Amino acid sequence: QVQVVESGGGLAQTGGSLRLSCGAAGRTFSPYAMAWFRQAPGKEREFIAAISYSRSSKRYADSVKGRFTISIDNIESTLYLQMNSLKPEDTAVYYCAGSRLRSIVATTTSVGYDTWGQGIQVIVSS
């Protein structure tokens, strides 16, 4: 089975920055798109950003536009999320996801993403 692992989380202050990374174990994972989702305590998992693997199409949630930047290393199949101007409401467990569906970047739902990481904690203090 394909395994995706997130890294780079931790603690930041309001207005600070963090950079998350996500890599797939082995060489059997070749998604068309990858994305970041997050889930705060007591809340549903929400879409953050997505990027196409080969065409660099991007989509961002309104809550992170202008603050977060999603990128991908196509050769290494590594997904990144540069998080700037962090706010306390960004505190959540962040999940990396991959999809083999071509049109998935046009959506904001988790449906269609078939590979998920275990999540990594991001805490933003006031």
CSV table of N, CA and C in Angstrom, one decimal, residues 18-111:
chain,number,residue,atom,x,y,z
A,18,LEU,N,5.6,28.5,9.0
A,18,LEU,CA,6.0,27.1,9.0
A,18,LEU,C,5.9,26.6,7.6
A,19,ARG,N,6.7,25.6,7.3
A,19,ARG,CA,6.7,24.9,6.0
A,19,ARG,C,6.4,23.4,6.2
A,20,LEU,N,5.4,22.9,5.7
A,20,LEU,CA,5.0,21.5,5.8
A,20,LEU,C,5.5,20.8,4.5
A,21,SER,N,5.9,19.5,4.7
A,21,SER,CA,6.3,18.7,3.6
A,21,SER,C,5.6,17.4,3.6
A,22,CYS,N,5.4,16.8,2.5
A,22,CYS,CA,4.7,15.5,2.4
A,22,CYS,C,5.3,14.7,1.3
A,23,GLY,N,5.8,13.5,1.6
A,23,GLY,CA,6.4,12.6,0.7
A,23,GLY,C,5.8,11.3,0.7
A,24,ALA,N,5.8,10.6,-0.4
A,24,ALA,CA,5.2,9.3,-0.6
A,24,ALA,C,6.3,8.3,-0.4
A,25,ALA,N,6.1,7.2,0.3
A,25,ALA,CA,7.0,6.2,0.5
A,25,ALA,C,7.1,5.3,-0.8
A,26,GLY,N,8.3,4.9,-1.2
A,26,GLY,CA,8.4,4.1,-2.3
A,26,GLY,C,8.2,4.9,-3.6
A,27,ARG,N,8.1,4.1,-4.7
A,27,ARG,CA,8.0,4.8,-6.0
A,27,ARG,C,6.7,4.3,-6.7
A,28,THR,N,5.8,3.9,-6.0
A,28,THR,CA,4.5,3.4,-6.5
A,28,THR,C,3.4,4.4,-6.6
A,29,PHE,N,3.7,5.6,-6.1
A,29,PHE,CA,2.7,6.7,-6.0
A,29,PHE,C,2.9,7.7,-7.1
A,30,SER,N,1.9,7.9,-8.0
A,30,SER,CA,2.0,8.8,-9.0
A,30,SER,C,0.7,9.5,-9.2
A,31,PRO,N,0.4,10.4,-8.3
A,31,PRO,CA,-0.9,11.1,-8.3
A,31,PRO,C,-1.0,12.2,-9.4
A,32,TYR,N,-2.2,12.5,-9.8
A,32,TYR,CA,-2.4,13.6,-10.7
A,32,TYR,C,-2.3,14.9,-10.0
A,33,ALA,N,-2.8,14.9,-8.7
A,33,ALA,CA,-2.9,16.0,-7.9
A,33,ALA,C,-2.6,15.7,-6.4
A,34,MET,N,-2.1,16.7,-5.7
A,34,MET,CA,-2.0,16.5,-4.3
A,34,MET,C,-2.6,17.7,-3.5
A,35,ALA,N,-2.9,17.5,-2.3
A,35,ALA,CA,-3.6,18.6,-1.6
A,35,ALA,C,-3.3,18.5,-0.1
A,36,TRP,N,-3.6,19.6,0.5
A,36,TRP,CA,-3.6,19.7,2.0
A,36,TRP,C,-4.9,20.0,2.6
A,37,PHE,N,-5.3,19.2,3.6
A,37,PHE,CA,-6.5,19.4,4.4
A,37,PHE,C,-6.1,19.6,5.8
A,38,ARG,N,-7.0,20.2,6.6
A,38,ARG,CA,-6.7,20.3,8.0
A,38,ARG,C,-8.0,20.0,8.8
A,39,GLN,N,-7.8,19.6,10.1
A,39,GLN,CA,-8.9,19.4,10.9
A,39,GLN,C,-8.6,19.9,12.3
A,40,ALA,N,-9.4,20.8,12.8
A,40,ALA,CA,-9.2,21.4,14.1
A,40,ALA,C,-10.1,20.5,15.1
A,41,PRO,N,-9.7,20.5,16.4
A,41,PRO,CA,-10.5,19.7,17.3
A,41,PRO,C,-12.0,20.0,17.3
A,42,GLY,N,-12.8,19.0,17.2
A,42,GLY,CA,-14.2,19.1,17.2
A,42,GLY,C,-14.8,19.6,15.9
A,43,LYS,N,-14.0,19.8,14.8
A,43,LYS,CA,-14.5,20.2,13.5
A,43,LYS,C,-14.2,19.2,12.5
A,44,GLU,N,-14.9,19.4,11.3
A,44,GLU,CA,-14.7,18.5,10.2
A,44,GLU,C,-13.4,18.9,9.5
A,45,ARG,N,-12.9,17.9,8.8
A,45,ARG,CA,-11.8,18.2,7.9
A,45,ARG,C,-12.1,19.1,6.8
A,46,GLU,N,-11.2,20.1,6.6
A,46,GLU,CA,-11.5,21.1,5.6
A,46,GLU,C,-10.4,21.2,4.6
A,47,PHE,N,-10.7,21.6,3.4
A,47,PHE,CA,-9.8,21.8,2.3
A,47,PHE,C,-8.9,23.0,2.5
A,48,ILE,N,-7.7,22.9,2.2
A,48,ILE,CA,-6.7,24.1,2.4
A,48,ILE,C,-6.2,24.5,1.0
A,49,ALA,N,-5.6,23.6,0.3
A,49,ALA,CA,-5.0,23.9,-1.0
A,49,ALA,C,-4.8,22.6,-1.8
A,50,ALA,N,-4.7,22.8,-3.1
A,50,ALA,CA,-4.5,21.6,-4.0
A,50,ALA,C,-3.6,22.1,-5.2
A,51,ILE,N,-2.9,21.2,-5.7
A,51,ILE,CA,-2.0,21.5,-6.9
A,51,ILE,C,-1.9,20.2,-7.8
A,52,SER,N,-2.0,20.5,-9.1
A,52,SER,CA,-1.9,19.4,-10.0
A,52,SER,C,-0.4,19.0,-10.1
A,53,TYR,N,-0.2,17.7,-10.4
A,53,TYR,CA,1.2,17.2,-10.4
A,53,TYR,C,2.0,17.7,-11.6
A,54,SER,N,1.3,17.7,-12.8
A,54,SER,CA,2.1,18.0,-14.0
A,54,SER,C,1.8,19.3,-14.6
A,55,ARG,N,0.8,20.0,-14.2
A,55,ARG,CA,0.4,21.3,-14.9
A,55,ARG,C,0.5,22.5,-13.9
A,56,SER,N,0.7,22.3,-12.7
A,56,SER,CA,0.9,23.3,-11.7
A,56,SER,C,-0.4,24.2,-11.5
A,57,SER,N,-1.5,23.6,-11.7
A,57,SER,CA,-2.8,24.2,-11.4
A,57,SER,C,-2.9,24.3,-9.9
A,58,LYS,N,-3.4,25.4,-9.4
A,58,LYS,CA,-3.6,25.5,-7.9
A,58,LYS,C,-4.9,26.0,-7.5
A,59,ARG,N,-5.3,25.6,-6.3
A,59,ARG,CA,-6.6,26.1,-5.8
A,59,ARG,C,-6.4,26.3,-4.3
A,60,TYR,N,-6.9,27.4,-3.7
A,60,TYR,CA,-6.7,27.6,-2.3
A,60,TYR,C,-8.1,27.9,-1.7
A,61,ALA,N,-8.2,27.5,-0.4
A,61,ALA,CA,-9.3,27.9,0.4
A,61,ALA,C,-9.3,29.4,0.6
A,62,ASP,N,-10.4,30.1,0.7
A,62,ASP,CA,-10.4,31.5,1.0
A,62,ASP,C,-9.7,31.9,2.3
A,63,SER,N,-9.8,31.0,3.2
A,63,SER,CA,-9.2,31.3,4.5
A,63,SER,C,-7.7,31.4,4.5
A,64,VAL,N,-7.0,30.9,3.5
A,64,VAL,CA,-5.6,30.9,3.4
A,64,VAL,C,-5.0,31.6,2.2
A,65,LYS,N,-5.9,32.1,1.4
A,65,LYS,CA,-5.4,32.9,0.2
A,65,LYS,C,-4.5,34.0,0.6
A,66,GLY,N,-3.4,34.2,0.0
A,66,GLY,CA,-2.5,35.3,0.3
A,66,GLY,C,-1.5,35.0,1.4
A,67,ARG,N,-1.8,33.9,2.1
A,67,ARG,CA,-0.9,33.5,3.3
A,67,ARG,C,-0.2,32.2,3.0
A,68,PHE,N,-0.9,31.2,2.4
A,68,PHE,CA,-0.3,29.9,2.2
A,68,PHE,C,0.1,29.7,0.8
A,69,THR,N,1.1,29.0,0.5
A,69,THR,CA,1.5,28.7,-0.9
A,69,THR,C,1.8,27.2,-1.0
A,70,ILE,N,1.1,26.5,-1.9
A,70,ILE,CA,1.3,25.1,-2.2
A,70,ILE,C,2.2,24.9,-3.3
A,71,SER,N,3.1,24.0,-3.3
A,71,SER,CA,4.0,23.7,-4.4
A,71,SER,C,4.3,22.2,-4.4
A,72,ILE,N,4.9,21.8,-5.4
A,72,ILE,CA,5.3,20.3,-5.6
A,72,ILE,C,6.6,20.1,-6.3
A,73,ASP,N,7.3,19.2,-5.8
A,73,ASP,CA,8.5,18.8,-6.5
A,73,ASP,C,8.1,17.5,-7.3
A,74,ASN,N,8.0,17.7,-8.6
A,74,ASN,CA,7.4,16.7,-9.5
A,74,ASN,C,8.4,15.4,-9.5
A,75,ILE,N,9.7,15.7,-9.5
A,75,ILE,CA,10.6,14.6,-9.6
A,75,ILE,C,10.5,13.7,-8.3
A,76,GLU,N,10.5,14.3,-7.2
A,76,GLU,CA,10.5,13.6,-5.9
A,76,GLU,C,9.1,13.3,-5.4
A,77,SER,N,8.1,13.8,-6.1
A,77,SER,CA,6.7,13.7,-5.6
A,77,SER,C,6.5,14.1,-4.2
A,78,THR,N,7.1,15.3,-3.9
A,78,THR,CA,7.0,15.9,-2.6
A,78,THR,C,6.2,17.1,-2.6
A,79,LEU,N,5.2,17.2,-1.7
A,79,LEU,CA,4.3,18.3,-1.6
A,79,LEU,C,4.7,19.2,-0.5
A,80,TYR,N,4.6,20.5,-0.7
A,80,TYR,CA,5.0,21.5,0.3
A,80,TYR,C,3.8,22.4,0.5
A,81,LEU,N,3.8,23.0,1.7
A,81,LEU,CA,2.8,24.0,2.1
A,81,LEU,C,3.6,25.1,2.9
A,82,GLN,N,3.9,26.2,2.3
A,82,GLN,CA,4.5,27.3,3.0
A,82,GLN,C,3.4,28.1,3.6
A,83,MET,N,3.5,28.2,4.9
A,83,MET,CA,2.4,28.9,5.7
A,83,MET,C,3.0,30.1,6.3
A,84,ASN,N,2.5,31.3,5.9
A,84,ASN,CA,3.0,32.6,6.4
A,84,ASN,C,1.8,33.3,7.0
A,85,SER,N,2.2,34.3,7.8
A,85,SER,CA,1.2,35.1,8.5
A,85,SER,C,0.2,34.2,9.3
A,86,LEU,N,0.7,33.3,10.0
A,86,LEU,CA,-0.1,32.3,10.7
A,86,LEU,C,-1.0,33.0,11.8
A,87,LYS,N,-2.2,32.4,11.9
A,87,LYS,CA,-3.2,32.9,12.9
A,87,LYS,C,-3.5,31.7,13.8
A,88,PRO,N,-4.0,32.0,15.0
A,88,PRO,CA,-4.4,31.0,15.9
A,88,PRO,C,-5.4,30.0,15.3
A,89,GLU,N,-6.3,30.5,14.5
A,89,GLU,CA,-7.3,29.6,13.9
A,89,GLU,C,-6.7,28.6,12.8
A,90,ASP,N,-5.4,28.8,12.5
A,90,ASP,CA,-4.7,27.8,11.7
A,90,ASP,C,-4.3,26.6,12.5
A,91,THR,N,-4.4,26.6,13.8
A,91,THR,CA,-4.1,25.5,14.6
A,91,THR,C,-5.0,24.3,14.2
A,92,ALA,N,-4.3,23.2,13.9
A,92,ALA,CA,-5.1,22.0,13.4
A,92,ALA,C,-4.1,20.9,13.1
A,93,VAL,N,-4.6,19.8,12.9
A,93,VAL,CA,-3.8,18.7,12.3
A,93,VAL,C,-3.9,18.8,10.8
A,94,TYR,N,-2.8,18.8,10.1
A,94,TYR,CA,-2.8,19.0,8.7
A,94,TYR,C,-2.5,17.7,8.0
A,95,TYR,N,-3.2,17.4,7.0
A,95,TYR,CA,-3.1,16.1,6.3
A,95,TYR,C,-2.7,16.4,4.8
A,96,CYS,N,-1.9,15.5,4.4
A,96,CYS,CA,-1.5,15.5,3.0
A,96,CYS,C,-2.3,14.4,2.3
A,97,ALA,N,-2.8,14.7,1.0
A,97,ALA,CA,-3.6,13.8,0.3
A,97,ALA,C,-3.2,13.7,-1.2
A,98,GLY,N,-3.4,12.6,-1.8
A,98,GLY,CA,-3.1,12.5,-3.2
A,98,GLY,C,-4.3,11.9,-3.9
A,99,SER,N,-4.5,12.3,-5.2
A,99,SER,CA,-5.6,11.8,-6.0
A,99,SER,C,-5.1,11.5,-7.4
A,100,ARG,N,-5.7,10.5,-8.0
A,100,ARG,CA,-5.5,10.1,-9.3
A,100,ARG,C,-6.5,10.6,-10.3
A,101,LEU,N,-7.4,11.5,-9.8
A,101,LEU,CA,-8.4,12.0,-10.7
A,101,LEU,C,-7.9,13.3,-11.3
A,102,ARG,N,-8.1,13.5,-12.6
A,102,ARG,CA,-7.6,14.6,-13.3
A,102,ARG,C,-8.2,16.0,-12.9
A,103,SER,N,-9.5,16.0,-12.6
A,103,SER,CA,-10.2,17.2,-12.3
A,103,SER,C,-10.3,17.5,-10.9
A,104,ILE,N,-9.6,16.8,-10.0
A,104,ILE,CA,-9.7,17.0,-8.6
A,104,ILE,C,-9.3,18.4,-8.1
A,105,VAL,N,-8.4,19.0,-8.7
A,105,VAL,CA,-8.0,20.4,-8.3
A,105,VAL,C,-9.1,21.4,-8.3
A,106,ALA,N,-10.1,21.2,-9.2
A,106,ALA,CA,-11.2,22.1,-9.3
A,106,ALA,C,-12.2,21.9,-8.1
A,107,THR,N,-12.0,21.0,-7.3
A,107,THR,CA,-12.9,20.7,-6.2
A,107,THR,C,-12.2,21.1,-4.8
A,108,THR,N,-13.1,21.2,-3.8
A,108,THR,CA,-12.6,21.5,-2.5
A,108,THR,C,-13.0,20.4,-1.5
A,109,THR,N,-13.5,19.3,-2.0
A,109,THR,CA,-13.9,18.2,-1.2
A,109,THR,C,-12.8,17.1,-1.0
A,110,SER,N,-12.9,16.4,0.0
A,110,SER,CA,-11.9,15.3,0.2
A,110,SER,C,-12.2,14.1,-0.6
A,111,VAL,N,-13.5,14.0,-1.1
A,111,VAL,CA,-13.9,12.9,-2.0
A,111,VAL,C,-13.0,13.0,-3.2
